[in-house]
Amino acid sequence: MATAKSKDNKKPRVRVVSAVVMENGKILCTQRTRSHQSYNSERWEFPGGKVKKGESDHEALIREIREEMKWDIFVGRPIGHVVHEYPDFIIDMTAYLCRAGEGEFLLLEHLDARWLTPEELPSLNWSEADKILVDQFIAEETFSNE
């Protein structure tokens, strides 16, 4: 697990789940919309979102993908975890290996989407926390047996 130490323990800690959707040897990558958080604006990420109180990681991931993409996925095993401090919050993110459901997704909350091979992942300008996951996946050869 990659962890960033907090200099300010008063920052809110946000639990997040992300879907690493793999299909035909490629992984779905989505580009964030423009936001007030300039450090993440228009960067790439694995789709997902916040875990609500009383919700399991799997429930949160299925809900978030339906809300953001009108798409169903099958959530598998956890494949990465990162805690990273941003200027105004701390993200505690778990990534799950997922399979695509039927049909096509819609980009309701993202600017763009790409299907990339694991080797192509470093070519994108990732959000900071997702970049840590990408580096972790490459170092641990996460997709070599998938």
CSV table of C-alpha atoms in Angstrom, one decimal:
chain,number,residue,atom,x,y,z
A,1,MET,CA,0.0,0.0,0.0
A,2,ALA,CA,1.3,3.4,-0.9
A,3,THR,CA,0.7,6.0,1.8
A,4,ALA,CA,1.2,9.8,1.9
A,5,LYS,CA,1.7,11.2,5.4
A,6,SER,CA,-0.6,14.0,6.4
A,7,LYS,CA,0.9,17.2,7.7
A,8,ASP,CA,-2.5,18.4,8.8
A,9,ASN,CA,-4.7,15.7,10.5
A,10,LYS,CA,-7.7,18.1,10.2
A,11,LYS,CA,-8.2,17.4,6.5
A,12,PRO,CA,-11.2,15.4,5.6
A,13,ARG,CA,-10.4,11.7,4.7
A,14,VAL,CA,-12.5,10.5,1.7
A,15,ARG,CA,-13.0,6.7,1.1
A,16,VAL,CA,-13.1,6.1,-2.7
A,17,VAL,CA,-13.4,3.0,-4.9
A,18,SER,CA,-12.3,2.8,-8.5
A,19,ALA,CA,-13.1,0.3,-11.2
A,20,VAL,CA,-10.2,-1.1,-13.2
A,21,VAL,CA,-12.4,-2.5,-16.0
A,22,MET,CA,-10.5,-4.9,-18.2
A,23,GLU,CA,-11.8,-6.2,-21.5
A,24,ASN,CA,-9.8,-8.0,-24.3
A,25,GLY,CA,-6.5,-7.2,-22.6
A,26,LYS,CA,-7.3,-3.4,-22.4
A,27,ILE,CA,-8.2,-1.2,-19.4
A,28,LEU,CA,-10.8,1.5,-19.4
A,29,CYS,CA,-9.4,5.0,-18.5
A,30,THR,CA,-11.6,8.0,-18.1
A,31,GLN,CA,-10.7,11.7,-18.2
A,32,ARG,CA,-12.1,13.9,-15.5
A,33,THR,CA,-14.2,17.0,-16.2
A,34,ARG,CA,-12.9,20.4,-15.4
A,35,SER,CA,-13.2,21.1,-11.7
A,36,HIS,CA,-12.3,23.6,-9.0
A,37,GLN,CA,-9.5,21.3,-8.0
A,38,SER,CA,-7.0,22.4,-10.6
A,39,TYR,CA,-4.6,19.7,-9.5
A,40,ASN,CA,-7.0,17.0,-10.8
A,41,SER,CA,-8.9,18.9,-13.5
A,42,GLU,CA,-9.0,17.1,-16.9
A,43,ARG,CA,-6.6,14.4,-15.6
A,44,TRP,CA,-7.2,10.7,-16.2
A,45,GLU,CA,-8.5,8.3,-13.7
A,46,PHE,CA,-10.1,4.9,-13.2
A,47,PRO,CA,-13.9,5.5,-12.9
A,48,GLY,CA,-15.5,5.3,-9.5
A,49,GLY,CA,-16.3,7.5,-6.6
A,50,LYS,CA,-17.0,8.0,-2.9
A,51,VAL,CA,-18.3,5.2,-0.6
A,52,LYS,CA,-21.4,6.4,1.2
A,53,LYS,CA,-21.9,5.6,4.9
A,54,GLY,CA,-23.3,2.0,5.3
A,55,GLU,CA,-22.3,1.1,1.8
A,56,SER,CA,-19.9,-1.7,0.9
A,57,ASP,CA,-17.1,-1.1,-1.6
A,58,HIS,CA,-18.9,-3.3,-4.2
A,59,GLU,CA,-22.2,-1.5,-3.7
A,60,ALA,CA,-20.5,1.9,-4.0
A,61,LEU,CA,-18.7,1.0,-7.2
A,62,ILE,CA,-21.7,-0.4,-8.9
A,63,ARG,CA,-23.8,2.7,-7.9
A,64,GLU,CA,-21.1,5.2,-9.0
A,65,ILE,CA,-20.6,3.5,-12.4
A,66,ARG,CA,-24.4,3.5,-13.0
A,67,GLU,CA,-24.6,7.2,-12.0
A,68,GLU,CA,-21.6,8.4,-14.0
A,69,MET,CA,-21.8,6.1,-17.0
A,70,LYS,CA,-25.3,4.4,-17.1
A,71,TRP,CA,-23.4,1.1,-17.3
A,72,ASP,CA,-23.2,-2.1,-15.3
A,73,ILE,CA,-20.0,-3.8,-14.3
A,74,PHE,CA,-19.0,-6.9,-12.5
A,75,VAL,CA,-16.8,-6.1,-9.5
A,76,GLY,CA,-14.0,-8.6,-8.8
A,77,ARG,CA,-11.1,-8.7,-6.4
A,78,PRO,CA,-9.2,-5.7,-5.0
A,79,ILE,CA,-6.0,-5.1,-6.9
A,80,GLY,CA,-4.6,-1.9,-5.4
A,81,HIS,CA,-4.9,0.6,-2.5
A,82,VAL,CA,-3.5,4.1,-2.0
A,83,VAL,CA,-3.8,6.8,0.6
A,84,HIS,CA,-2.8,10.2,-0.9
A,85,GLU,CA,-2.9,13.7,0.5
A,86,TYR,CA,-4.2,16.4,-1.7
A,87,PRO,CA,-4.1,20.1,-0.8
A,88,ASP,CA,-7.6,20.0,0.8
A,89,PHE,CA,-8.4,16.4,1.6
A,90,ILE,CA,-6.9,12.9,2.0
A,91,ILE,CA,-8.1,10.2,-0.4
A,92,ASP,CA,-8.2,6.6,0.7
A,93,MET,CA,-8.8,4.6,-2.5
A,94,THR,CA,-9.2,0.9,-3.3
A,95,ALA,CA,-9.1,-0.3,-6.9
A,96,TYR,CA,-11.0,-3.4,-8.0
A,97,LEU,CA,-10.5,-5.5,-11.0
A,98,CYS,CA,-13.8,-5.4,-12.9
A,99,ARG,CA,-15.4,-6.8,-16.0
A,100,ALA,CA,-17.7,-4.8,-18.4
A,101,GLY,CA,-21.4,-5.5,-18.4
A,102,GLU,CA,-23.6,-5.6,-21.5
A,103,GLY,CA,-23.9,-2.6,-23.8
A,104,GLU,CA,-22.0,0.6,-24.1
A,105,PHE,CA,-21.3,3.2,-21.4
A,106,LEU,CA,-22.1,6.9,-21.6
A,107,LEU,CA,-19.8,9.7,-20.6
A,108,LEU,CA,-22.1,11.6,-18.3
A,109,GLU,CA,-19.3,12.8,-15.9
A,110,HIS,CA,-16.2,12.5,-18.0
A,111,LEU,CA,-14.7,14.3,-21.0
A,112,ASP,CA,-13.2,11.2,-22.7
A,113,ALA,CA,-12.5,7.5,-22.3
A,114,ARG,CA,-9.9,5.2,-23.8
A,115,TRP,CA,-9.2,1.5,-23.7
A,116,LEU,CA,-5.4,1.0,-23.2
A,117,THR,CA,-3.1,-1.9,-22.8
A,118,PRO,CA,-1.3,-2.1,-19.4
A,119,GLU,CA,1.9,-0.9,-21.1
A,120,GLU,CA,0.1,2.2,-22.5
A,121,LEU,CA,-1.2,3.3,-19.1
A,122,PRO,CA,1.8,5.6,-18.2
A,123,SER,CA,1.2,7.6,-21.4
A,124,LEU,CA,-1.7,9.5,-19.8
A,125,ASN,CA,-1.7,12.5,-17.5
A,126,TRP,CA,-3.2,10.7,-14.4
A,127,SER,CA,-4.6,12.3,-11.3
A,128,GLU,CA,-2.0,12.0,-8.5
A,129,ALA,CA,-3.7,9.1,-6.6
A,130,ASP,CA,-4.4,7.1,-9.8
A,131,LYS,CA,-0.8,7.7,-11.0
A,132,ILE,CA,0.4,5.9,-7.8
A,133,LEU,CA,-1.9,3.0,-8.7
A,134,VAL,CA,-0.7,2.8,-12.2
A,135,ASP,CA,2.9,2.8,-11.0
A,136,GLN,CA,2.0,0.1,-8.5
A,137,PHE,CA,0.3,-2.0,-11.2
A,138,ILE,CA,3.4,-1.8,-13.4
A,139,ALA,CA,5.8,-2.6,-10.6
A,140,GLU,CA,3.8,-5.6,-9.4
A,141,GLU,CA,3.0,-6.8,-12.9
A,142,THR,CA,-0.7,-6.8,-11.9
A,143,PHE,CA,-2.0,-7.6,-15.3
A,144,SER,CA,0.5,-10.2,-16.5
A,145,ASN,CA,-1.8,-13.1,-15.7
A,146,GLU,CA,-5.1,-11.5,-16.5
